[in-house]
mmCIF file of C-alpha atoms in Angstrom:
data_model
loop_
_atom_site.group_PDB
_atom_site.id
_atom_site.type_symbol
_atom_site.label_atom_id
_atom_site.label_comp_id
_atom_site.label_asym_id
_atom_site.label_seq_id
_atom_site.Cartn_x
_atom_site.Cartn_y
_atom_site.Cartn_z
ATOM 1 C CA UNK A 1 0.000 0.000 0.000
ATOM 2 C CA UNK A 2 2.814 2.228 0.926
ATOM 3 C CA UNK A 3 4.381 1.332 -2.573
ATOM 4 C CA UNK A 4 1.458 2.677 -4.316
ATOM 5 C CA UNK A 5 1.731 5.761 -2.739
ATOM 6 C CA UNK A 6 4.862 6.800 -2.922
ATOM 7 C CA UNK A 7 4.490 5.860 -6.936
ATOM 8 C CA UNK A 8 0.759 7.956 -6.670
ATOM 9 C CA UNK A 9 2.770 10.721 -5.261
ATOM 10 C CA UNK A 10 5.506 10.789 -7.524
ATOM 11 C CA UNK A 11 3.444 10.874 -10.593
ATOM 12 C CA UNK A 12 1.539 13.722 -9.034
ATOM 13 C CA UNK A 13 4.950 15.643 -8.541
ATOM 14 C CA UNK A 14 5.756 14.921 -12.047
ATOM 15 C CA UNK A 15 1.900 15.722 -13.577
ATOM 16 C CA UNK A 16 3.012 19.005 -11.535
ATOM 17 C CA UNK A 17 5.994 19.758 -12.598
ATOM 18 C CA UNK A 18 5.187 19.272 -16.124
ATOM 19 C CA UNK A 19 1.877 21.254 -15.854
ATOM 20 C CA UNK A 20 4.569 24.359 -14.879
ATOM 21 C CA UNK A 21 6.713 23.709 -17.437
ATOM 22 C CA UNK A 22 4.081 24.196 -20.004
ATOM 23 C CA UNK A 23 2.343 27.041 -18.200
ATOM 24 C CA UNK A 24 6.160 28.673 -18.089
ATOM 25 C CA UNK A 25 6.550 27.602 -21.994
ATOM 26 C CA UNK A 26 2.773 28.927 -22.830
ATOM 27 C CA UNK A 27 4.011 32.692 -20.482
ATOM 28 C CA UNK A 28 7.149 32.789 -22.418
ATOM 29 C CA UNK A 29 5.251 32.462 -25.463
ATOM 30 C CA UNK A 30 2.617 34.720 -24.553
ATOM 31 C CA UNK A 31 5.367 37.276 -23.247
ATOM 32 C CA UNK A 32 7.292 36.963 -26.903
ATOM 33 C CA UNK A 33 3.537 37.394 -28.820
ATOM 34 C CA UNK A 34 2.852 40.776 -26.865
ATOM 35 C CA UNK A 35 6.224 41.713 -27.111
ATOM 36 C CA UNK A 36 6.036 41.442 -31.017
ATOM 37 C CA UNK A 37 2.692 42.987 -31.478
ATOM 38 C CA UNK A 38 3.715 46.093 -29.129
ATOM 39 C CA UNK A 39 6.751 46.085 -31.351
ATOM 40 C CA UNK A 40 4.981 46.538 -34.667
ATOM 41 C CA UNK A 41 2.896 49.066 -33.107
ATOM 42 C CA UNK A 42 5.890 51.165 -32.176
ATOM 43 C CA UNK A 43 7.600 50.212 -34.891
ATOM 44 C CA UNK A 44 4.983 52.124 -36.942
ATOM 45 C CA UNK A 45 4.733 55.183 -34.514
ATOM 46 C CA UNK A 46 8.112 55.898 -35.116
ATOM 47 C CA UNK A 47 8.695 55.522 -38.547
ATOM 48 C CA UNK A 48 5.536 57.632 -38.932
ATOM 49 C CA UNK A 49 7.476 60.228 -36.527
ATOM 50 C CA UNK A 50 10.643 60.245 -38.294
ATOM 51 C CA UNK A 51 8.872 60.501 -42.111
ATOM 52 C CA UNK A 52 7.021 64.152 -40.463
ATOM 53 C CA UNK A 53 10.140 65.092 -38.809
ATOM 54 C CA UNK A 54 9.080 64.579 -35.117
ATOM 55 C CA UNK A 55 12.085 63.452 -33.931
ATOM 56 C CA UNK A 56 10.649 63.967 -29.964
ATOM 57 C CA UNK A 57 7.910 62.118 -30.319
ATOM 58 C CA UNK A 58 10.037 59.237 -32.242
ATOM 59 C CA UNK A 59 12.811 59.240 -29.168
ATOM 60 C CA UNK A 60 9.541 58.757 -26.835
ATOM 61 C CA UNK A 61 8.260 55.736 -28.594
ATOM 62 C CA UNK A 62 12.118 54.134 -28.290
ATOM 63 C CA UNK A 63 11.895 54.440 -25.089
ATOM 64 C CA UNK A 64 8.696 51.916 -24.589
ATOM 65 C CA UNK A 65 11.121 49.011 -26.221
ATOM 66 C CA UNK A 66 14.239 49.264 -23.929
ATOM 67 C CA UNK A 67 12.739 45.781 -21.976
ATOM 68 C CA UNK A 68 15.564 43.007 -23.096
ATOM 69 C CA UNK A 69 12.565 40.923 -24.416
ATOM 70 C CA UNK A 70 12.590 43.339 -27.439
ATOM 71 C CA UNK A 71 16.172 43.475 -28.572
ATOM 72 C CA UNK A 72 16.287 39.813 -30.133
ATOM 73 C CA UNK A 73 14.035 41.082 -32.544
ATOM 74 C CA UNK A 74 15.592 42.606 -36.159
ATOM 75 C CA UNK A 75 13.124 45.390 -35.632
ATOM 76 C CA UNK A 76 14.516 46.546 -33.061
ATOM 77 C CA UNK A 77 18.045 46.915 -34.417
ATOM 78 C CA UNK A 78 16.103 48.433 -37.834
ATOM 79 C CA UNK A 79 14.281 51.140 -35.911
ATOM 80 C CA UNK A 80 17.800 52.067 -33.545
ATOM 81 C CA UNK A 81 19.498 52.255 -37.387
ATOM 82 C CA UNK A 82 16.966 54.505 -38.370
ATOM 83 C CA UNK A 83 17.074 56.444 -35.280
ATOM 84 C CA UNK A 84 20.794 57.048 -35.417
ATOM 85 C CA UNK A 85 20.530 57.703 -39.319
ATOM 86 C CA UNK A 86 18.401 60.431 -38.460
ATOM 87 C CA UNK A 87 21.135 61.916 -36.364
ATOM 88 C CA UNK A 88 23.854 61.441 -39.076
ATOM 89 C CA UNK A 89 25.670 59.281 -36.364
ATOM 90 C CA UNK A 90 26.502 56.880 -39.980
ATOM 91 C CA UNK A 91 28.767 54.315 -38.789
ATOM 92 C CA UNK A 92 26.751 53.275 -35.568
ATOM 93 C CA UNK A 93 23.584 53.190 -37.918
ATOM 94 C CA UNK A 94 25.429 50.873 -40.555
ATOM 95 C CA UNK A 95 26.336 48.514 -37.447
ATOM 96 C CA UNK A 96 22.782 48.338 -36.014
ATOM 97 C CA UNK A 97 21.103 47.894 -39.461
ATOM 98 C CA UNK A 98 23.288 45.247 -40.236
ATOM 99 C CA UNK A 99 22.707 43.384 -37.113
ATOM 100 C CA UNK A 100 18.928 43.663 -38.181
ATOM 101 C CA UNK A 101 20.046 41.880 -41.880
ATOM 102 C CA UNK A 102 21.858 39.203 -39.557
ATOM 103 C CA UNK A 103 18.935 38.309 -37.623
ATOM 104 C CA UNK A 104 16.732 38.772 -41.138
ATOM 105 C CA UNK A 105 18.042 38.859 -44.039
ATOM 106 C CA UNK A 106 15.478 39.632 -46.234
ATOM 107 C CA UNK A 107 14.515 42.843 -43.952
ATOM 108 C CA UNK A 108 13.853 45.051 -46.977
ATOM 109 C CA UNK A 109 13.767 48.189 -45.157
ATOM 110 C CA UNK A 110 16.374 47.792 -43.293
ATOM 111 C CA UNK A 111 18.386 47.311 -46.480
ATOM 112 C CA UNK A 112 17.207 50.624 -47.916
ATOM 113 C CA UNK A 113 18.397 52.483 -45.293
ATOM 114 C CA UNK A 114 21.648 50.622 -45.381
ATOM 115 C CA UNK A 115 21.734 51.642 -49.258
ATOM 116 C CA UNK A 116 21.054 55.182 -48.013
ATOM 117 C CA UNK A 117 24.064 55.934 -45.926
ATOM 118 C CA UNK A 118 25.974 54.643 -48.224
ATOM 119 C CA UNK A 119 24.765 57.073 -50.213
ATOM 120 C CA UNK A 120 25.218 59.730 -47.716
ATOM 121 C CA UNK A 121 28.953 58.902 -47.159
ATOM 122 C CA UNK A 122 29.622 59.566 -51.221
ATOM 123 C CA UNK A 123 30.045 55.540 -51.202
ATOM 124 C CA UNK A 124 27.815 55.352 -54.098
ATOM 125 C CA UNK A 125 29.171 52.011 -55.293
ATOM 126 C CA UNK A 126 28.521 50.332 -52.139
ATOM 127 C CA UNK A 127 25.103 51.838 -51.989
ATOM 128 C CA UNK A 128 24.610 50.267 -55.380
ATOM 129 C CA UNK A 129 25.596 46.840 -54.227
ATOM 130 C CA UNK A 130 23.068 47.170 -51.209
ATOM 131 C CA UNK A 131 20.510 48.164 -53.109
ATOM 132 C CA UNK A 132 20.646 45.803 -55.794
ATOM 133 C CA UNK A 133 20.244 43.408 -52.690
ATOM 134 C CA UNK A 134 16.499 45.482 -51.665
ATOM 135 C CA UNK A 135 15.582 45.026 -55.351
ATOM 136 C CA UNK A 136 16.039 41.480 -54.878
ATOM 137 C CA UNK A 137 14.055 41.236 -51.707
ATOM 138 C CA UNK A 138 11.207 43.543 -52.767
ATOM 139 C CA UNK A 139 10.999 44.194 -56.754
ATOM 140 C CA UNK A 140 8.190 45.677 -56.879
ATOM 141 C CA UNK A 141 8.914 49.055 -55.496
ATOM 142 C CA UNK A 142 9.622 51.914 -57.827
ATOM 143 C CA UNK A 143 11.314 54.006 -55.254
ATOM 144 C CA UNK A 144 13.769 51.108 -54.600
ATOM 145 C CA UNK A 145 14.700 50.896 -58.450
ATOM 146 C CA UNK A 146 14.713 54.715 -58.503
ATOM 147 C CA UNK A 147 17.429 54.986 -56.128
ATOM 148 C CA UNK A 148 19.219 52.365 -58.136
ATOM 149 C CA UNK A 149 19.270 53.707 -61.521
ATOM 150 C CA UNK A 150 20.230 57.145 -59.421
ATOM 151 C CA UNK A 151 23.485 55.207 -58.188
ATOM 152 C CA UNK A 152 24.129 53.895 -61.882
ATOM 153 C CA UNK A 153 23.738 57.167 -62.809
ATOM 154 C CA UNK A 154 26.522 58.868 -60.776
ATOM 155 C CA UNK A 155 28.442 55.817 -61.159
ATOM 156 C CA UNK A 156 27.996 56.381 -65.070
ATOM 157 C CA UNK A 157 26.995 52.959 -65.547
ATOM 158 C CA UNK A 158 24.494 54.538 -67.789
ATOM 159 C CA UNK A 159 22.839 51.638 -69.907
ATOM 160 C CA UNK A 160 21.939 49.540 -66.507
ATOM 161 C CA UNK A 161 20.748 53.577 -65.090
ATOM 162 C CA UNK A 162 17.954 53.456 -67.854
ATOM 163 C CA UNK A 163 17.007 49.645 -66.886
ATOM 164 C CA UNK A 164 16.644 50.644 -63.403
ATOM 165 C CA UNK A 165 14.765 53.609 -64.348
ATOM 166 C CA UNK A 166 12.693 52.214 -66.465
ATOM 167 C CA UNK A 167 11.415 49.585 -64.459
ATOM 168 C CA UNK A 168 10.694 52.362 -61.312
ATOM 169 C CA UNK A 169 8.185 53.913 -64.074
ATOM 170 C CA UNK A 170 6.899 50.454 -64.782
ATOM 171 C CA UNK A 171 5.732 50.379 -61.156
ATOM 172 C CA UNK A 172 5.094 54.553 -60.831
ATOM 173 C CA UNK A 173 4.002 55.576 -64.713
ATOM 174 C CA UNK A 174 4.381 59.556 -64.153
ATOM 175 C CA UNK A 175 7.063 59.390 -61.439
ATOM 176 C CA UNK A 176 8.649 62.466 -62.847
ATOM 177 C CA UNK A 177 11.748 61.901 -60.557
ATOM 178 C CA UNK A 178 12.455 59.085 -62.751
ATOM 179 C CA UNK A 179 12.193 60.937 -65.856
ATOM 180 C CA UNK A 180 14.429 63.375 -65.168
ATOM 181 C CA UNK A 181 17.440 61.247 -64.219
ATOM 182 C CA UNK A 182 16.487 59.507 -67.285
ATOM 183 C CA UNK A 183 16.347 62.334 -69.507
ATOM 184 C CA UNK A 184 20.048 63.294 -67.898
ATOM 185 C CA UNK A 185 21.232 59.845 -68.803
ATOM 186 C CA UNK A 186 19.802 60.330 -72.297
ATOM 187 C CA UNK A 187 22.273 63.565 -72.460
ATOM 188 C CA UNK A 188 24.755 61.866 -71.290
ATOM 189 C CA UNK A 189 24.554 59.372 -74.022
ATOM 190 C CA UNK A 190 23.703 62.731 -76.314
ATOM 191 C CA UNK A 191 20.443 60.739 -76.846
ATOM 192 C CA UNK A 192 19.290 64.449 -77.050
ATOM 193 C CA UNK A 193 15.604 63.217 -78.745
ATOM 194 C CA UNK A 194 14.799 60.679 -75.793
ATOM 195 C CA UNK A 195 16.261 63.550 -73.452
ATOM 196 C CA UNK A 196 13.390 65.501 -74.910
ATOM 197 C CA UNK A 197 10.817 62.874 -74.895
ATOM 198 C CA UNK A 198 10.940 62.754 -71.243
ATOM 199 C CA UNK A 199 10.948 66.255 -70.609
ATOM 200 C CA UNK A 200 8.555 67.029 -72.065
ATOM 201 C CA UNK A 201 6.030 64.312 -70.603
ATOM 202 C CA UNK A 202 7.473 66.333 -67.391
ATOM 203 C CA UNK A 203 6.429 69.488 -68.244
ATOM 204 C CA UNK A 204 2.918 68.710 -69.093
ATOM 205 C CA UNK A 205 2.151 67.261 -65.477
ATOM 206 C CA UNK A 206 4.261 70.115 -63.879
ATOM 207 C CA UNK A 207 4.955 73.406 -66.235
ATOM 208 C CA UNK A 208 7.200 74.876 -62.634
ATOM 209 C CA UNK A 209 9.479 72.099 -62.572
ATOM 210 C CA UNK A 210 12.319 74.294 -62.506
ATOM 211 C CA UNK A 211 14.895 71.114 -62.823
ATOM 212 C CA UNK A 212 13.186 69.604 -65.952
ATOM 213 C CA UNK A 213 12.804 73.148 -67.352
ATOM 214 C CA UNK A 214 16.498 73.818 -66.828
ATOM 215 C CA UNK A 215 17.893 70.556 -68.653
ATOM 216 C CA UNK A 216 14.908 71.340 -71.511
ATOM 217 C CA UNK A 217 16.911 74.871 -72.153
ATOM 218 C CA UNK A 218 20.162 72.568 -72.657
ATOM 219 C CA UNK A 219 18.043 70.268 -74.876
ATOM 220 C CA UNK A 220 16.886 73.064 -77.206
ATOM 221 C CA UNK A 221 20.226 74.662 -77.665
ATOM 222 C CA UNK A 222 21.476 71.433 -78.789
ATOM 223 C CA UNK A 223 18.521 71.179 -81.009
ATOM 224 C CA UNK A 224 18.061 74.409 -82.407
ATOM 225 C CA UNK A 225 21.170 76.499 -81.071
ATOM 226 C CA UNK A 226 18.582 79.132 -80.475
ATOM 227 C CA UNK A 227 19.970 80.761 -77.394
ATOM 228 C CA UNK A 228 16.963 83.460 -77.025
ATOM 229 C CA UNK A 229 14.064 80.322 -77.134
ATOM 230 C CA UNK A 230 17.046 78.679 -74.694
ATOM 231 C CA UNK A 231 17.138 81.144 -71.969
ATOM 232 C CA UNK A 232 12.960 81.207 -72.024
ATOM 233 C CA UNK A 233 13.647 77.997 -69.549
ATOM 234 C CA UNK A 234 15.729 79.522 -67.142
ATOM 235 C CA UNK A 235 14.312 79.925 -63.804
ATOM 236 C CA UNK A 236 17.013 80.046 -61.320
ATOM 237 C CA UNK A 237 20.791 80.479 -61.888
ATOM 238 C CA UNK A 238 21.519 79.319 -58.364
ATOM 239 C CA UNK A 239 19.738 76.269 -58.870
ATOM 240 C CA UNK A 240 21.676 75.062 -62.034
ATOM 241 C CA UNK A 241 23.856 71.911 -62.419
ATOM 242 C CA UNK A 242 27.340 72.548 -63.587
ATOM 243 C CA UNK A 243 26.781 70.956 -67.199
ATOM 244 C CA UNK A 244 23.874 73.663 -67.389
ATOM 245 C CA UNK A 245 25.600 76.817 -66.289
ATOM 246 C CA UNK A 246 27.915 75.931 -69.340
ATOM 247 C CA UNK A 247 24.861 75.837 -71.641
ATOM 248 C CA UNK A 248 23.461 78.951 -70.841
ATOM 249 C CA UNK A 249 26.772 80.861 -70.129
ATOM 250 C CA UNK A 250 26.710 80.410 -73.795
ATOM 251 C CA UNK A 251 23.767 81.084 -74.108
ATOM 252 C CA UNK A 252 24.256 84.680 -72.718
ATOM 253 C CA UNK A 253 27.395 85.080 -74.655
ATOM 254 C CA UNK A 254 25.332 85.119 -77.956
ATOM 255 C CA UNK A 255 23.228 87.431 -76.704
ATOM 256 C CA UNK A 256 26.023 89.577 -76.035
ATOM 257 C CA UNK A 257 25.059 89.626 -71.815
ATOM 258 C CA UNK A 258 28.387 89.329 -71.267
ATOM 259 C CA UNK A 259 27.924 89.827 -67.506
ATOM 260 C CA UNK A 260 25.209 87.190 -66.677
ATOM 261 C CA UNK A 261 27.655 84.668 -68.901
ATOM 262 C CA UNK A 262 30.400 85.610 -66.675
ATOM 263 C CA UNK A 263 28.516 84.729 -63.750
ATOM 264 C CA UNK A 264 27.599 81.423 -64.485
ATOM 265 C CA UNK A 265 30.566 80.192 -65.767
ATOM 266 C CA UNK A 266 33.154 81.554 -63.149
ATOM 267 C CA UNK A 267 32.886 78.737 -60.927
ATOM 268 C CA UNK A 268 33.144 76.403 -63.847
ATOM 269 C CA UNK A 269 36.576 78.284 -65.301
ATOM 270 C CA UNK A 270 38.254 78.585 -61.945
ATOM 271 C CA UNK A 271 37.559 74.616 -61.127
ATOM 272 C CA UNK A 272 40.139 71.909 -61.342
ATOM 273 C CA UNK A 273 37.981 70.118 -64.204
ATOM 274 C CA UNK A 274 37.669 72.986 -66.742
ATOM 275 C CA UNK A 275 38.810 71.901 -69.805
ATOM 276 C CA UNK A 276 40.557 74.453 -72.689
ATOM 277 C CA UNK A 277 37.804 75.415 -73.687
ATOM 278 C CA UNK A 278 36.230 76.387 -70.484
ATOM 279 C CA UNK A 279 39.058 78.233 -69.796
ATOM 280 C CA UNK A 280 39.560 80.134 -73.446
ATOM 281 C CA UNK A 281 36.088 80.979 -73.727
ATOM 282 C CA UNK A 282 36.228 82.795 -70.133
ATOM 283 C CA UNK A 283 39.031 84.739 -70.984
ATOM 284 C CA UNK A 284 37.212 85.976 -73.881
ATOM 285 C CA UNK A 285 33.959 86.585 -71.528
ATOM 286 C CA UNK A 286 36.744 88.614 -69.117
ATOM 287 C CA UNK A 287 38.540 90.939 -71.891
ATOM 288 C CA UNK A 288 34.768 91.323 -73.509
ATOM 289 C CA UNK A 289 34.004 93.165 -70.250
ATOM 290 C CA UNK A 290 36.949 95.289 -70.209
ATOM 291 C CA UNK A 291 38.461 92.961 -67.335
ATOM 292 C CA UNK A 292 42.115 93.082 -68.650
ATOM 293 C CA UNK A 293 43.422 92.541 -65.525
ATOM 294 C CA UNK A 294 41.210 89.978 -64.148
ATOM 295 C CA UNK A 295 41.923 88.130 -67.065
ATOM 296 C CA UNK A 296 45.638 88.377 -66.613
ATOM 297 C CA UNK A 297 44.864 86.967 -63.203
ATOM 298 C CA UNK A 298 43.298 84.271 -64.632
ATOM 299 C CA UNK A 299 45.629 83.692 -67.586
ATOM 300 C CA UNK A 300 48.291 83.569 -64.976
ATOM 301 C CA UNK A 301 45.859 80.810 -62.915
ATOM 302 C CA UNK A 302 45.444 78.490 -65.717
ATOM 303 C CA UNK A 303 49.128 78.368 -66.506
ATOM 304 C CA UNK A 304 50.036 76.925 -63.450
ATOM 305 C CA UNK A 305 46.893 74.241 -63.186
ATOM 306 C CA UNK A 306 47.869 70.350 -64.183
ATOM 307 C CA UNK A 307 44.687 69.342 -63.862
ATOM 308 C CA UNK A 308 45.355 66.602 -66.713
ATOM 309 C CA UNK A 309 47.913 64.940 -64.693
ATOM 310 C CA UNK A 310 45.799 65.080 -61.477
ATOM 311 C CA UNK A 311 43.007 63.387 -60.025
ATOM 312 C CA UNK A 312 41.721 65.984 -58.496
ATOM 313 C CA UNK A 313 39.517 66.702 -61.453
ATOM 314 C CA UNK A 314 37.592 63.363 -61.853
ATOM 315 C CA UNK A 315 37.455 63.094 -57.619
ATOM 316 C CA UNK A 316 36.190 67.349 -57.482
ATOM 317 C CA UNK A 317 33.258 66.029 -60.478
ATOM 318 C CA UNK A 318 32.371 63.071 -58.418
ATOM 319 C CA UNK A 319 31.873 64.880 -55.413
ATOM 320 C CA UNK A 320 29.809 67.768 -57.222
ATOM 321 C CA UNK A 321 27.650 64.668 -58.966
ATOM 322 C CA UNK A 322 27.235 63.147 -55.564
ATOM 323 C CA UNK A 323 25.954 66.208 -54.145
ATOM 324 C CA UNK A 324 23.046 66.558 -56.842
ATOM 325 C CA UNK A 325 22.460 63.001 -56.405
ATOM 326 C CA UNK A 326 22.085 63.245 -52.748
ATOM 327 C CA UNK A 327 19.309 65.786 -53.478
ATOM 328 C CA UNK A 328 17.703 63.520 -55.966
ATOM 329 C CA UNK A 329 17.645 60.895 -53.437
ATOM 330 C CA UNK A 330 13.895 59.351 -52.848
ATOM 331 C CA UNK A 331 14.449 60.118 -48.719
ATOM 332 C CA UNK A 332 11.987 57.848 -46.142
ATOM 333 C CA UNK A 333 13.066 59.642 -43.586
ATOM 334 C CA UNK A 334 14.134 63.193 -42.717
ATOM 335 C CA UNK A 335 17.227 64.442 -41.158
ATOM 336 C CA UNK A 336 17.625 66.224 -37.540
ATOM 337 C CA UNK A 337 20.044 68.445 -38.528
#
């Protein structure tokens, strides 16, 4: 009798102890199910916060995911990269967002961002690779293959720029962003025609697009050399590429406005990439406007550049294309600072 007790006993230890190992299993589940939920929820709150630039309210929401239970999740590490990207702190970003790829690798957002600082750091190669990676993950988003054909772009990859491109207007048909780098690719293939074609499809859904307008003033003085019908698209000097201020510096010259050609093409002549006839057709602006010894200056300046030999040129262009493309950049999030 005592036998069959002790053995009644023990089984009800065991029925016990097994009854709190599942009720511990079925809490830690529980704890992990709310944990994810409340994650998402922030998740959203903040991403929300940092898109509208409330960079308060998005600190506040960290805050409610500091319990460790949270940090094994890549969301966690994705919304701390995003955080820190909006403070331009770009290394520790890189590092978090990374972890998040390591715990998921097919975290598309994550990657994006990744892409992005790339981006920001004038790594434009590496922010190609990455985002090559996001098109893989998610290929359906225009905005992804936007910021792709961008990178090409800079990269002067051109051909696989007007793939990219092309396929963000597959998903985004009057994405006019996309037009316009393509219709700067197209010039830089002196496509001139297709350059056109997509300017003007521009310009019917936005007549004040004041980049599209510029680049159409470069298209019709290639066209027609008609500096007059040119100059008709120019809306803001300060707001023209490098490439453009060329165009209509010219563009002024033949219409004897010797001053406003001056202007525009002074940063241009006195840069480490001017070529001869940069440089020749400045002096001529200089001694047009009575200048004589500004242009002696500047005579004197270009005799002692070796910008051929250098590489000061091609590295001075790159960072003056990264700079436009960092403008051009489809953003998710803004920037504190």
């Amino acid at each position: 009798m005592k036998t069959k007790l002790k053995i009644l006993i023990s089984l009800c230890l065991v029925l016990t102890s097994l009854q709190t190992v599942i009720a511990d299993t079925e809490d830690q589940e529980s704890i992990e199910i709310n944990a994810k939920i409340e994650i998402e929820k922030v998740s959203r709150n903040i991403i929300n916060a940092l898109r509208y630039g409330k960079f308060g309210l998005a600190d506040l929401e960290w805050k409610k995911i500091q319990a460790e239970v949270y940090k094994s999740f890549a969301e966690y590490d994705y919304l701390n990269g995003s955080l820190l990207y909006s403070r331009m702190e770009w290394q520790e970003a890189k590092e978090s967002l990374n972890r998040a790829l390591k715990k998921e690798p097919n975290h598309e957002a994550a990657s994006f961002l990744l892409g992005m600082i790339y981006a920001q750091e004038d790594s434009w190669s590496e922010a190609k690779e990455t985002w090559i990676e996001t098109n893989q993950i998610s290929p359906y988003n225009p905005f992804y293959h936007y910021n792709l054909g961008l990178a090409y772009y800079i990269l002067k990859d051109y051909n696989n720029a007007i793939t990219s491109l092309n396929k963000s207007l597959e998903y985004k048909t009057n994405y006019n962003e996309a037009k316009l780098i393509l219709a700067k690719t197209y010039l830089e293939l002196n496509q001139v025609d297709k350059a056109k074609t997509e300017l003007v499809s521009i310009l019917e859904q936005d007549p004040k697009h004041i980049q599209a307008s510029h680049l159409m003033g470069r298209v019709v003085y290639l066209l027609d050399k008609d500096p007059k019908k040119s100059l008709t698209y120019l809306k803001n000097p300060r707001a023209l590429g490098w490439r453009e201020k060329k165009v209509y510096a010219r563009c002024y010259f033949e219409m004897r406005k010797w001053r406003e050609a001056e202007n525009l093409l002074r940063p241009i002549a006195y840069s480490p990439f001017a070529d001869e006839y940069d440089q020749s057709f400045y002096l001529n602006l200089l001694l047009n406007l009575g200048f004589d010894e500004r242009a002696n200056d500047f005579f004197h300046f270009i005799q002692k550049q070796s910008q051929n030999e250098s590489k000061i040129a091609e590295a001075y262009r790159m960072l003056l294309s990264s700079r436009e493309g960092k403008d051009l950049l489809y953003h998710y999030f803004k920037l504190r600072y």
